């Protein structure tokens, strides 16, 4: 059974990390998400960066909910992902009612072989 933590090694935290992924311009998108990805430099595990702007949701608690849902999906499914750096941007806000749809779109965008 793989470990399911979401510690610092699994996060994109520095501006340089985000910039290197944006520079490659490989991306996918759906109605809710836009995802950039790049092969990580010698790492054997995927990393995740999140962007949830105020255009997606004005209230901080709603933005935090969206981030929690994406982190949780990544945490549970990262053992099936290739060792890439992923940046997930929320294009359109979603609520708990649309959470299942959001998870399905994440699975489709990140789960397909990249």
PDB file of N, CA and C in Angstrom:
ATOM      1  N   UNK A   1       0.845  -1.182   0.000  1.00  0.00           N
ATOM      2  CA  UNK A   1       0.000   0.000   0.000  1.00  0.00           C
ATOM      3  C   UNK A   1       0.889   1.242   0.000  1.00  0.00           C
ATOM      4  N   UNK A   2       0.704   2.145  -0.972  1.00  0.00           N
ATOM      5  CA  UNK A   2       1.554   3.339  -1.054  1.00  0.00           C
ATOM      6  C   UNK A   2       1.222   4.328   0.055  1.00  0.00           C
ATOM      7  N   UNK A   3       2.191   5.125   0.486  1.00  0.00           N
ATOM      8  CA  UNK A   3       1.898   6.164   1.482  1.00  0.00           C
ATOM      9  C   UNK A   3       1.028   7.258   0.864  1.00  0.00           C
ATOM     10  N   UNK A   4       0.124   7.813   1.653  1.00  0.00           N
ATOM     11  CA  UNK A   4      -0.820   8.793   1.123  1.00  0.00           C
ATOM     12  C   UNK A   4      -0.613  10.199   1.662  1.00  0.00           C
ATOM     13  N   UNK A   5       0.528  10.500   2.242  1.00  0.00           N
ATOM     14  CA  UNK A   5       0.770  11.848   2.738  1.00  0.00           C
ATOM     15  C   UNK A   5       0.918  12.844   1.601  1.00  0.00           C
ATOM     16  N   UNK A   6       0.868  14.113   1.946  1.00  0.00           N
ATOM     17  CA  UNK A   6       1.044  15.183   0.954  1.00  0.00           C
ATOM     18  C   UNK A   6       2.043  16.182   1.520  1.00  0.00           C
ATOM     19  N   UNK A   7       3.259  15.723   1.717  1.00  0.00           N
ATOM     20  CA  UNK A   7       4.299  16.559   2.298  1.00  0.00           C
ATOM     21  C   UNK A   7       4.925  17.500   1.290  1.00  0.00           C
ATOM     22  N   UNK A   8       5.935  18.228   1.739  1.00  0.00           N
ATOM     23  CA  UNK A   8       6.597  19.228   0.905  1.00  0.00           C
ATOM     24  C   UNK A   8       7.210  18.668  -0.377  1.00  0.00           C
ATOM     25  N   UNK A   9       7.727  17.436  -0.386  1.00  0.00           N
ATOM     26  CA  UNK A   9       8.296  16.941  -1.652  1.00  0.00           C
ATOM     27  C   UNK A   9       7.277  16.801  -2.783  1.00  0.00           C
ATOM     28  N   UNK A  10       6.005  16.798  -2.465  1.00  0.00           N
ATOM     29  CA  UNK A  10       4.966  16.606  -3.478  1.00  0.00           C
ATOM     30  C   UNK A  10       4.319  17.920  -3.917  1.00  0.00           C
ATOM     31  N   UNK A  11       4.865  19.042  -3.488  1.00  0.00           N
ATOM     32  CA  UNK A  11       4.274  20.351  -3.809  1.00  0.00           C
ATOM     33  C   UNK A  11       5.229  21.189  -4.649  1.00  0.00           C
ATOM     34  N   UNK A  12       4.669  21.963  -5.543  1.00  0.00           N
ATOM     35  CA  UNK A  12       5.429  23.011  -6.222  1.00  0.00           C
ATOM     36  C   UNK A  12       5.289  24.251  -5.343  1.00  0.00           C
ATOM     37  N   UNK A  13       6.416  24.773  -4.850  1.00  0.00           N
ATOM     38  CA  UNK A  13       6.327  25.881  -3.903  1.00  0.00           C
ATOM     39  C   UNK A  13       7.040  27.136  -4.376  1.00  0.00           C
ATOM     40  N   UNK A  14       8.078  26.994  -5.177  1.00  0.00           N
ATOM     41  CA  UNK A  14       8.887  28.144  -5.574  1.00  0.00           C
ATOM     42  C   UNK A  14       8.443  28.688  -6.924  1.00  0.00           C
ATOM     43  N   UNK A  15       8.692  29.975  -7.106  1.00  0.00           N
ATOM     44  CA  UNK A  15       8.355  30.633  -8.364  1.00  0.00           C
ATOM     45  C   UNK A  15       9.085  29.984  -9.529  1.00  0.00           C
ATOM     46  N   UNK A  16      10.336  29.579  -9.320  1.00  0.00           N
ATOM     47  CA  UNK A  16      11.106  28.942 -10.390  1.00  0.00           C
ATOM     48  C   UNK A  16      10.458  27.634 -10.843  1.00  0.00           C
ATOM     49  N   UNK A  17       9.894  26.884  -9.881  1.00  0.00           N
ATOM     50  CA  UNK A  17       9.227  25.629 -10.229  1.00  0.00           C
ATOM     51  C   UNK A  17       8.017  25.889 -11.124  1.00  0.00           C
ATOM     52  N   UNK A  18       7.219  26.880 -10.757  1.00  0.00           N
ATOM     53  CA  UNK A  18       6.050  27.231 -11.566  1.00  0.00           C
ATOM     54  C   UNK A  18       6.488  27.733 -12.938  1.00  0.00           C
ATOM     55  N   UNK A  19       7.502  28.587 -12.969  1.00  0.00           N
ATOM     56  CA  UNK A  19       7.960  29.171 -14.236  1.00  0.00           C
ATOM     57  C   UNK A  19       8.473  28.117 -15.193  1.00  0.00           C
ATOM     58  N   UNK A  20       9.185  27.116 -14.679  1.00  0.00           N
ATOM     59  CA  UNK A  20       9.711  26.083 -15.568  1.00  0.00           C
ATOM     60  C   UNK A  20       8.592  25.259 -16.191  1.00  0.00           C
ATOM     61  N   UNK A  21       7.515  25.040 -15.464  1.00  0.00           N
ATOM     62  CA  UNK A  21       6.377  24.302 -16.030  1.00  0.00           C
ATOM     63  C   UNK A  21       5.649  25.161 -17.053  1.00  0.00           C
ATOM     64  N   UNK A  22       5.449  26.447 -16.747  1.00  0.00           N
ATOM     65  CA  UNK A  22       4.774  27.340 -17.688  1.00  0.00           C
ATOM     66  C   UNK A  22       5.578  27.516 -18.975  1.00  0.00           C
ATOM     67  N   UNK A  23       6.907  27.468 -18.873  1.00  0.00           N
ATOM     68  CA  UNK A  23       7.761  27.700 -20.039  1.00  0.00           C
ATOM     69  C   UNK A  23       7.585  26.621 -21.104  1.00  0.00           C
ATOM     70  N   UNK A  24       7.260  25.398 -20.696  1.00  0.00           N
ATOM     71  CA  UNK A  24       7.122  24.308 -21.663  1.00  0.00           C
ATOM     72  C   UNK A  24       5.803  24.355 -22.433  1.00  0.00           C
ATOM     73  N   UNK A  25       4.804  25.008 -21.868  1.00  0.00           N
ATOM     74  CA  UNK A  25       3.513  25.243 -22.531  1.00  0.00           C
ATOM     75  C   UNK A  25       2.765  23.971 -22.931  1.00  0.00           C
ATOM     76  N   UNK A  26       3.010  22.865 -22.230  1.00  0.00           N
ATOM     77  CA  UNK A  26       2.191  21.675 -22.442  1.00  0.00           C
ATOM     78  C   UNK A  26       0.994  21.802 -21.517  1.00  0.00           C
ATOM     79  N   UNK A  27      -0.194  21.722 -22.098  1.00  0.00           N
ATOM     80  CA  UNK A  27      -1.375  21.903 -21.251  1.00  0.00           C
ATOM     81  C   UNK A  27      -2.572  21.135 -21.789  1.00  0.00           C
ATOM     82  N   UNK A  28      -3.509  20.945 -20.886  1.00  0.00           N
ATOM     83  CA  UNK A  28      -4.814  20.361 -21.176  1.00  0.00           C
ATOM     84  C   UNK A  28      -5.839  21.204 -20.441  1.00  0.00           C
ATOM     85  N   UNK A  29      -7.085  21.133 -20.902  1.00  0.00           N
ATOM     86  CA  UNK A  29      -8.113  21.901 -20.198  1.00  0.00           C
ATOM     87  C   UNK A  29      -9.466  21.232 -20.334  1.00  0.00           C
ATOM     88  N   UNK A  30     -10.341  21.612 -19.437  1.00  0.00           N
ATOM     89  CA  UNK A  30     -11.736  21.176 -19.454  1.00  0.00           C
ATOM     90  C   UNK A  30     -12.562  22.384 -19.041  1.00  0.00           C
ATOM     91  N   UNK A  31     -13.822  22.173 -18.777  1.00  0.00           N
ATOM     92  CA  UNK A  31     -14.688  23.281 -18.382  1.00  0.00           C
ATOM     93  C   UNK A  31     -14.264  23.875 -17.037  1.00  0.00           C
ATOM     94  N   UNK A  32     -13.796  23.033 -16.114  1.00  0.00           N
ATOM     95  CA  UNK A  32     -13.447  23.509 -14.775  1.00  0.00           C
ATOM     96  C   UNK A  32     -11.966  23.788 -14.563  1.00  0.00           C
ATOM     97  N   UNK A  33     -11.092  23.085 -15.287  1.00  0.00           N
ATOM     98  CA  UNK A  33      -9.670  23.142 -14.989  1.00  0.00           C
ATOM     99  C   UNK A  33      -8.822  23.411 -16.223  1.00  0.00           C
ATOM    100  N   UNK A  34      -7.667  24.009 -15.973  1.00  0.00           N
ATOM    101  CA  UNK A  34      -6.609  24.132 -16.966  1.00  0.00           C
ATOM    102  C   UNK A  34      -5.366  23.561 -16.296  1.00  0.00           C
ATOM    103  N   UNK A  35      -4.683  22.636 -16.971  1.00  0.00           N
ATOM    104  CA  UNK A  35      -3.566  21.931 -16.357  1.00  0.00           C
ATOM    105  C   UNK A  35      -2.334  22.064 -17.240  1.00  0.00           C
ATOM    106  N   UNK A  36      -1.238  22.527 -16.642  1.00  0.00           N
ATOM    107  CA  UNK A  36       0.062  22.547 -17.287  1.00  0.00           C
ATOM    108  C   UNK A  36       0.880  21.417 -16.690  1.00  0.00           C
ATOM    109  N   UNK A  37       1.756  20.813 -17.496  1.00  0.00           N
ATOM    110  CA  UNK A  37       2.580  19.730 -16.974  1.00  0.00           C
ATOM    111  C   UNK A  37       3.929  19.711 -17.668  1.00  0.00           C
ATOM    112  N   UNK A  38       4.903  19.172 -16.968  1.00  0.00           N
ATOM    113  CA  UNK A  38       6.258  19.023 -17.495  1.00  0.00           C
ATOM    114  C   UNK A  38       6.929  17.881 -16.757  1.00  0.00           C
ATOM    115  N   UNK A  39       7.810  17.172 -17.444  1.00  0.00           N
ATOM    116  CA  UNK A  39       8.561  16.098 -16.800  1.00  0.00           C
ATOM    117  C   UNK A  39       9.447  16.711 -15.720  1.00  0.00           C
ATOM    118  N   UNK A  40       9.424  16.119 -14.541  1.00  0.00           N
ATOM    119  CA  UNK A  40      10.237  16.666 -13.448  1.00  0.00           C
ATOM    120  C   UNK A  40      11.684  16.244 -13.618  1.00  0.00           C
ATOM    121  N   UNK A  41      12.572  17.019 -13.045  1.00  0.00           N
ATOM    122  CA  UNK A  41      14.010  16.822 -13.213  1.00  0.00           C
ATOM    123  C   UNK A  41      14.538  15.740 -12.284  1.00  0.00           C
ATOM    124  N   UNK A  42      14.516  14.503 -12.720  1.00  0.00           N
ATOM    125  CA  UNK A  42      15.107  13.419 -11.969  1.00  0.00           C
ATOM    126  C   UNK A  42      14.330  12.942 -10.753  1.00  0.00           C
ATOM    127  N   UNK A  43      13.134  13.437 -10.541  1.00  0.00           N
ATOM    128  CA  UNK A  43      12.343  12.968  -9.402  1.00  0.00           C
ATOM    129  C   UNK A  43      11.579  11.722  -9.803  1.00  0.00           C
ATOM    130  N   UNK A  44      11.265  10.917  -8.813  1.00  0.00           N
ATOM    131  CA  UNK A  44      10.523   9.682  -9.102  1.00  0.00           C
ATOM    132  C   UNK A  44       9.069   9.787  -8.654  1.00  0.00           C
ATOM    133  N   UNK A  45       8.601  10.997  -8.360  1.00  0.00           N
ATOM    134  CA  UNK A  45       7.216  11.175  -7.939  1.00  0.00           C
ATOM    135  C   UNK A  45       6.670  12.477  -8.525  1.00  0.00           C
ATOM    136  N   UNK A  46       5.352  12.567  -8.696  1.00  0.00           N
ATOM    137  CA  UNK A  46       4.749  13.797  -9.227  1.00  0.00           C
ATOM    138  C   UNK A  46       4.679  14.881  -8.160  1.00  0.00           C
ATOM    139  N   UNK A  47       4.597  16.135  -8.636  1.00  0.00           N
ATOM    140  CA  UNK A  47       4.406  17.272  -7.734  1.00  0.00           C
ATOM    141  C   UNK A  47       3.237  18.101  -8.245  1.00  0.00           C
ATOM    142  N   UNK A  48       2.588  18.823  -7.324  1.00  0.00           N
ATOM    143  CA  UNK A  48       1.368  19.568  -7.654  1.00  0.00           C
ATOM    144  C   UNK A  48       1.501  21.024  -7.238  1.00  0.00           C
ATOM    145  N   UNK A  49       1.059  21.914  -8.119  1.00  0.00           N
ATOM    146  CA  UNK A  49       0.920  23.333  -7.819  1.00  0.00           C
ATOM    147  C   UNK A  49      -0.514  23.744  -8.121  1.00  0.00           C
ATOM    148  N   UNK A  50      -1.058  24.666  -7.333  1.00  0.00           N
ATOM    149  CA  UNK A  50      -2.465  25.068  -7.488  1.00  0.00           C
ATOM    150  C   UNK A  50      -2.587  26.563  -7.731  1.00  0.00           C
ATOM    151  N   UNK A  51      -3.554  26.918  -8.583  1.00  0.00           N
ATOM    152  CA  UNK A  51      -3.917  28.317  -8.803  1.00  0.00           C
ATOM    153  C   UNK A  51      -5.438  28.392  -8.743  1.00  0.00           C
ATOM    154  N   UNK A  52      -5.935  29.110  -7.749  1.00  0.00           N
ATOM    155  CA  UNK A  52      -7.376  29.332  -7.641  1.00  0.00           C
ATOM    156  C   UNK A  52      -7.559  30.830  -7.408  1.00  0.00           C
ATOM    157  N   UNK A  53      -7.937  31.531  -8.455  1.00  0.00           N
ATOM    158  CA  UNK A  53      -8.058  32.987  -8.384  1.00  0.00           C
ATOM    159  C   UNK A  53      -9.409  33.452  -7.887  1.00  0.00           C
ATOM    160  N   UNK A  54      -9.469  34.753  -7.630  1.00  0.00           N
ATOM    161  CA  UNK A  54     -10.725  35.339  -7.155  1.00  0.00           C
ATOM    162  C   UNK A  54     -11.794  35.361  -8.238  1.00  0.00           C
ATOM    163  N   UNK A  55     -11.402  35.232  -9.492  1.00  0.00           N
ATOM    164  CA  UNK A  55     -12.411  35.155 -10.556  1.00  0.00           C
ATOM    165  C   UNK A  55     -13.187  33.851 -10.473  1.00  0.00           C
ATOM    166  N   UNK A  56     -12.541  32.808  -9.977  1.00  0.00           N
ATOM    167  CA  UNK A  56     -13.217  31.511  -9.835  1.00  0.00           C
ATOM    168  C   UNK A  56     -14.200  31.542  -8.670  1.00  0.00           C
ATOM    169  N   UNK A  57     -13.811  32.188  -7.574  1.00  0.00           N
ATOM    170  CA  UNK A  57     -14.687  32.297  -6.404  1.00  0.00           C
ATOM    171  C   UNK A  57     -14.244  33.500  -5.582  1.00  0.00           C
ATOM    172  N   UNK A  58     -15.158  34.356  -5.269  1.00  0.00           N
ATOM    173  CA  UNK A  58     -14.828  35.571  -4.516  1.00  0.00           C
ATOM    174  C   UNK A  58     -14.451  35.275  -3.072  1.00  0.00           C
ATOM    175  N   UNK A  59     -15.129  34.331  -2.456  1.00  0.00           N
ATOM    176  CA  UNK A  59     -14.924  34.054  -1.029  1.00  0.00           C
ATOM    177  C   UNK A  59     -13.782  33.074  -0.820  1.00  0.00           C
ATOM    178  N   UNK A  60     -12.944  33.366   0.165  1.00  0.00           N
ATOM    179  CA  UNK A  60     -11.769  32.540   0.447  1.00  0.00           C
ATOM    180  C   UNK A  60     -12.148  31.115   0.844  1.00  0.00           C
ATOM    181  N   UNK A  61     -13.252  30.966   1.582  1.00  0.00           N
ATOM    182  CA  UNK A  61     -13.622  29.609   2.004  1.00  0.00           C
ATOM    183  C   UNK A  61     -13.979  28.720   0.805  1.00  0.00           C
ATOM    184  N   UNK A  62     -14.538  29.293  -0.241  1.00  0.00           N
ATOM    185  CA  UNK A  62     -14.854  28.508  -1.447  1.00  0.00           C
ATOM    186  C   UNK A  62     -13.590  28.172  -2.231  1.00  0.00           C
ATOM    187  N   UNK A  63     -12.661  29.124  -2.309  1.00  0.00           N
ATOM    188  CA  UNK A  63     -11.382  28.839  -2.965  1.00  0.00           C
ATOM    189  C   UNK A  63     -10.631  27.753  -2.207  1.00  0.00           C
ATOM    190  N   UNK A  64     -10.641  27.821  -0.882  1.00  0.00           N
ATOM    191  CA  UNK A  64      -9.968  26.808  -0.071  1.00  0.00           C
ATOM    192  C   UNK A  64     -10.609  25.436  -0.244  1.00  0.00           C
ATOM    193  N   UNK A  65     -11.937  25.386  -0.375  1.00  0.00           N
ATOM    194  CA  UNK A  65     -12.614  24.111  -0.610  1.00  0.00           C
ATOM    195  C   UNK A  65     -12.138  23.485  -1.926  1.00  0.00           C
ATOM    196  N   UNK A  66     -12.043  24.301  -2.969  1.00  0.00           N
ATOM    197  CA  UNK A  66     -11.592  23.788  -4.264  1.00  0.00           C
ATOM    198  C   UNK A  66     -10.163  23.260  -4.167  1.00  0.00           C
ATOM    199  N   UNK A  67      -9.304  23.989  -3.478  1.00  0.00           N
ATOM    200  CA  UNK A  67      -7.916  23.528  -3.304  1.00  0.00           C
ATOM    201  C   UNK A  67      -7.872  22.223  -2.520  1.00  0.00           C
ATOM    202  N   UNK A  68      -8.681  22.111  -1.476  1.00  0.00           N
ATOM    203  CA  UNK A  68      -8.719  20.876  -0.682  1.00  0.00           C
ATOM    204  C   UNK A  68      -9.140  19.684  -1.533  1.00  0.00           C
ATOM    205  N   UNK A  69     -10.159  19.879  -2.354  1.00  0.00           N
ATOM    206  CA  UNK A  69     -10.649  18.795  -3.194  1.00  0.00           C
ATOM    207  C   UNK A  69      -9.570  18.351  -4.184  1.00  0.00           C
ATOM    208  N   UNK A  70      -8.881  19.288  -4.809  1.00  0.00           N
ATOM    209  CA  UNK A  70      -7.834  18.940  -5.783  1.00  0.00           C
ATOM    210  C   UNK A  70      -6.676  18.245  -5.083  1.00  0.00           C
ATOM    211  N   UNK A  71      -6.254  18.768  -3.932  1.00  0.00           N
ATOM    212  CA  UNK A  71      -5.155  18.135  -3.178  1.00  0.00           C
ATOM    213  C   UNK A  71      -5.521  16.718  -2.759  1.00  0.00           C
ATOM    214  N   UNK A  72      -6.746  16.535  -2.331  1.00  0.00           N
ATOM    215  CA  UNK A  72      -7.193  15.213  -1.892  1.00  0.00           C
ATOM    216  C   UNK A  72      -7.192  14.226  -3.052  1.00  0.00           C
ATOM    217  N   UNK A  73      -7.671  14.655  -4.220  1.00  0.00           N
ATOM    218  CA  UNK A  73      -7.655  13.773  -5.380  1.00  0.00           C
ATOM    219  C   UNK A  73      -6.215  13.411  -5.734  1.00  0.00           C
ATOM    220  N   UNK A  74      -5.335  14.404  -5.742  1.00  0.00           N
ATOM    221  CA  UNK A  74      -3.927  14.157  -6.067  1.00  0.00           C
ATOM    222  C   UNK A  74      -3.292  13.206  -5.053  1.00  0.00           C
ATOM    223  N   UNK A  75      -3.553  13.423  -3.794  1.00  0.00           N
ATOM    224  CA  UNK A  75      -2.973  12.604  -2.733  1.00  0.00           C
ATOM    225  C   UNK A  75      -3.361  11.134  -2.887  1.00  0.00           C
ATOM    226  N   UNK A  76      -4.618  10.884  -3.210  1.00  0.00           N
ATOM    227  CA  UNK A  76      -5.103   9.512  -3.339  1.00  0.00           C
ATOM    228  C   UNK A  76      -4.698   8.840  -4.649  1.00  0.00           C
ATOM    229  N   UNK A  77      -4.378   9.626  -5.673  1.00  0.00           N
ATOM    230  CA  UNK A  77      -4.094   9.070  -6.995  1.00  0.00           C
ATOM    231  C   UNK A  77      -2.676   9.299  -7.478  1.00  0.00           C
ATOM    232  N   UNK A  78      -1.825   9.878  -6.670  1.00  0.00           N
ATOM    233  CA  UNK A  78      -0.487  10.226  -7.152  1.00  0.00           C
ATOM    234  C   UNK A  78       0.362   9.007  -7.488  1.00  0.00           C
ATOM    235  N   UNK A  79       0.088   7.856  -6.886  1.00  0.00           N
ATOM    236  CA  UNK A  79       0.866   6.658  -7.196  1.00  0.00           C
ATOM    237  C   UNK A  79       0.600   6.162  -8.614  1.00  0.00           C
ATOM    238  N   UNK A  80      -0.481   6.617  -9.250  1.00  0.00           N
ATOM    239  CA  UNK A  80      -0.780   6.220 -10.629  1.00  0.00           C
ATOM    240  C   UNK A  80      -0.303   7.253 -11.642  1.00  0.00           C
ATOM    241  N   UNK A  81       0.167   8.413 -11.192  1.00  0.00           N
ATOM    242  CA  UNK A  81       0.578   9.491 -12.085  1.00  0.00           C
ATOM    243  C   UNK A  81       2.046   9.355 -12.463  1.00  0.00           C
ATOM    244  N   UNK A  82       2.411   9.844 -13.644  1.00  0.00           N
ATOM    245  CA  UNK A  82       3.827   9.837 -14.031  1.00  0.00           C
ATOM    246  C   UNK A  82       4.603  10.864 -13.202  1.00  0.00           C
ATOM    247  N   UNK A  83       5.917  10.755 -13.133  1.00  0.00           N
ATOM    248  CA  UNK A  83       6.710  11.694 -12.322  1.00  0.00           C
ATOM    249  C   UNK A  83       6.867  13.053 -13.012  1.00  0.00           C
ATOM    250  N   UNK A  84       5.789  13.782 -13.094  1.00  0.00           N
ATOM    251  CA  UNK A  84       5.767  15.103 -13.721  1.00  0.00           C
ATOM    252  C   UNK A  84       5.427  16.160 -12.673  1.00  0.00           C
ATOM    253  N   UNK A  85       5.674  17.410 -13.052  1.00  0.00           N
ATOM    254  CA  UNK A  85       5.192  18.545 -12.273  1.00  0.00           C
ATOM    255  C   UNK A  85       3.880  18.996 -12.904  1.00  0.00           C
ATOM    256  N   UNK A  86       2.838  19.136 -12.093  1.00  0.00           N
ATOM    257  CA  UNK A  86       1.515  19.526 -12.570  1.00  0.00           C
ATOM    258  C   UNK A  86       1.108  20.837 -11.909  1.00  0.00           C
ATOM    259  N   UNK A  87       0.548  21.743 -12.703  1.00  0.00           N
ATOM    260  CA  UNK A  87      -0.074  22.955 -12.166  1.00  0.00           C
ATOM    261  C   UNK A  87      -1.532  22.909 -12.573  1.00  0.00           C
ATOM    262  N   UNK A  88      -2.412  22.972 -11.590  1.00  0.00           N
ATOM    263  CA  UNK A  88      -3.852  22.933 -11.840  1.00  0.00           C
ATOM    264  C   UNK A  88      -4.422  24.310 -11.541  1.00  0.00           C
ATOM    265  N   UNK A  89      -5.060  24.905 -12.538  1.00  0.00           N
ATOM    266  CA  UNK A  89      -5.726  26.200 -12.370  1.00  0.00           C
ATOM    267  C   UNK A  89      -7.226  25.974 -12.491  1.00  0.00           C
ATOM    268  N   UNK A  90      -7.964  26.504 -11.533  1.00  0.00           N
ATOM    269  CA  UNK A  90      -9.423  26.404 -11.572  1.00  0.00           C
ATOM    270  C   UNK A  90      -9.934  27.523 -12.471  1.00  0.00           C
ATOM    271  N   UNK A  91     -10.603  27.141 -13.551  1.00  0.00           N
ATOM    272  CA  UNK A  91     -11.124  28.122 -14.507  1.00  0.00           C
ATOM    273  C   UNK A  91     -12.487  28.634 -14.089  1.00  0.00           C
ATOM    274  N   UNK A  92     -13.289  27.746 -13.541  1.00  0.00           N
ATOM    275  CA  UNK A  92     -14.659  28.076 -13.172  1.00  0.00           C
ATOM    276  C   UNK A  92     -14.928  27.455 -11.804  1.00  0.00           C
ATOM    277  N   UNK A  93     -15.461  28.237 -10.898  1.00  0.00           N
ATOM    278  CA  UNK A  93     -15.700  27.742  -9.553  1.00  0.00           C
ATOM    279  C   UNK A  93     -16.709  26.602  -9.510  1.00  0.00           C
ATOM    280  N   UNK A  94     -16.593  25.776  -8.479  1.00  0.00           N
ATOM    281  CA  UNK A  94     -17.534  24.675  -8.284  1.00  0.00           C
ATOM    282  C   UNK A  94     -17.832  24.536  -6.800  1.00  0.00           C
ATOM    283  N   UNK A  95     -18.961  23.921  -6.516  1.00  0.00           N
ATOM    284  CA  UNK A  95     -19.395  23.736  -5.136  1.00  0.00           C
ATOM    285  C   UNK A  95     -19.429  22.245  -4.819  1.00  0.00           C
ATOM    286  N   UNK A  96     -19.941  21.918  -3.662  1.00  0.00           N
ATOM    287  CA  UNK A  96     -20.008  20.512  -3.266  1.00  0.00           C
ATOM    288  C   UNK A  96     -20.923  19.705  -4.170  1.00  0.00           C
ATOM    289  N   UNK A  97     -21.907  20.364  -4.725  1.00  0.00           N
ATOM    290  CA  UNK A  97     -22.810  19.661  -5.646  1.00  0.00           C
ATOM    291  C   UNK A  97     -22.084  19.209  -6.909  1.00  0.00           C
ATOM    292  N   UNK A  98     -21.105  19.999  -7.350  1.00  0.00           N
ATOM    293  CA  UNK A  98     -20.354  19.660  -8.562  1.00  0.00           C
ATOM    294  C   UNK A  98     -19.034  18.958  -8.256  1.00  0.00           C
ATOM    295  N   UNK A  99     -18.826  18.533  -7.009  1.00  0.00           N
ATOM    296  CA  UNK A  99     -17.556  17.911  -6.612  1.00  0.00           C
ATOM    297  C   UNK A  99     -17.290  16.622  -7.385  1.00  0.00           C
ATOM    298  N   UNK A 100     -18.302  15.818  -7.604  1.00  0.00           N
ATOM    299  CA  UNK A 100     -18.117  14.569  -8.347  1.00  0.00           C
ATOM    300  C   UNK A 100     -17.698  14.853  -9.786  1.00  0.00           C
ATOM    301  N   UNK A 101     -18.302  15.867 -10.382  1.00  0.00           N
ATOM    302  CA  UNK A 101     -17.927  16.262 -11.738  1.00  0.00           C
ATOM    303  C   UNK A 101     -16.490  16.770 -11.766  1.00  0.00           C
ATOM    304  N   UNK A 102     -16.097  17.525 -10.750  1.00  0.00           N
ATOM    305  CA  UNK A 102     -14.724  18.042 -10.676  1.00  0.00           C
ATOM    306  C   UNK A 102     -13.724  16.894 -10.557  1.00  0.00           C
ATOM    307  N   UNK A 103     -14.016  15.920  -9.716  1.00  0.00           N
ATOM    308  CA  UNK A 103     -13.126  14.757  -9.574  1.00  0.00           C
ATOM    309  C   UNK A 103     -13.021  13.990 -10.886  1.00  0.00           C
ATOM    310  N   UNK A 104     -14.135  13.840 -11.584  1.00  0.00           N
ATOM    311  CA  UNK A 104     -14.122  13.125 -12.863  1.00  0.00           C
ATOM    312  C   UNK A 104     -13.273  13.863 -13.899  1.00  0.00           C
ATOM    313  N   UNK A 105     -13.368  15.184 -13.927  1.00  0.00           N
ATOM    314  CA  UNK A 105     -12.557  15.942 -14.875  1.00  0.00           C
ATOM    315  C   UNK A 105     -11.079  15.867 -14.524  1.00  0.00           C
ATOM    316  N   UNK A 106     -10.745  15.907 -13.241  1.00  0.00           N
ATOM    317  CA  UNK A 106      -9.349  15.738 -12.834  1.00  0.00           C
ATOM    318  C   UNK A 106      -8.829  14.365 -13.252  1.00  0.00           C
ATOM    319  N   UNK A 107      -9.631  13.339 -13.042  1.00  0.00           N
ATOM    320  CA  UNK A 107      -9.218  11.987 -13.419  1.00  0.00           C
ATOM    321  C   UNK A 107      -8.993  11.888 -14.922  1.00  0.00           C
ATOM    322  N   UNK A 108      -9.853  12.532 -15.691  1.00  0.00           N
ATOM    323  CA  UNK A 108      -9.716  12.474 -17.143  1.00  0.00           C
ATOM    324  C   UNK A 108      -8.479  13.242 -17.604  1.00  0.00           C
ATOM    325  N   UNK A 109      -8.249  14.428 -17.036  1.00  0.00           N
ATOM    326  CA  UNK A 109      -7.121  15.254 -17.474  1.00  0.00           C
ATOM    327  C   UNK A 109      -5.773  14.733 -16.986  1.00  0.00           C
ATOM    328  N   UNK A 110      -5.722  14.312 -15.734  1.00  0.00           N
ATOM    329  CA  UNK A 110      -4.449  13.859 -15.158  1.00  0.00           C
ATOM    330  C   UNK A 110      -4.262  12.356 -15.314  1.00  0.00           C
ATOM    331  N   UNK A 111      -5.346  11.620 -15.386  1.00  0.00           N
ATOM    332  CA  UNK A 111      -5.238  10.165 -15.435  1.00  0.00           C
ATOM    333  C   UNK A 111      -4.843   9.637 -16.791  1.00  0.00           C
ATOM    334  N   UNK A 112      -5.164  10.359 -17.866  1.00  0.00           N
ATOM    335  CA  UNK A 112      -4.748   9.922 -19.187  1.00  0.00           C
ATOM    336  C   UNK A 112      -3.224   9.951 -19.252  1.00  0.00           C
ATOM    337  N   UNK A 113      -2.667   9.100 -20.041  1.00  0.00           N
ATOM    338  CA  UNK A 113      -1.203   9.079 -20.171  1.00  0.00           C
ATOM    339  C   UNK A 113      -0.734  10.384 -20.795  1.00  0.00           C
ATOM    340  N   UNK A 114       0.153  11.027 -20.111  1.00  0.00           N
ATOM    341  CA  UNK A 114       0.658  12.332 -20.553  1.00  0.00           C
ATOM    342  C   UNK A 114       1.977  12.126 -21.264  1.00  0.00           C
TER     343      UNK A 114
END
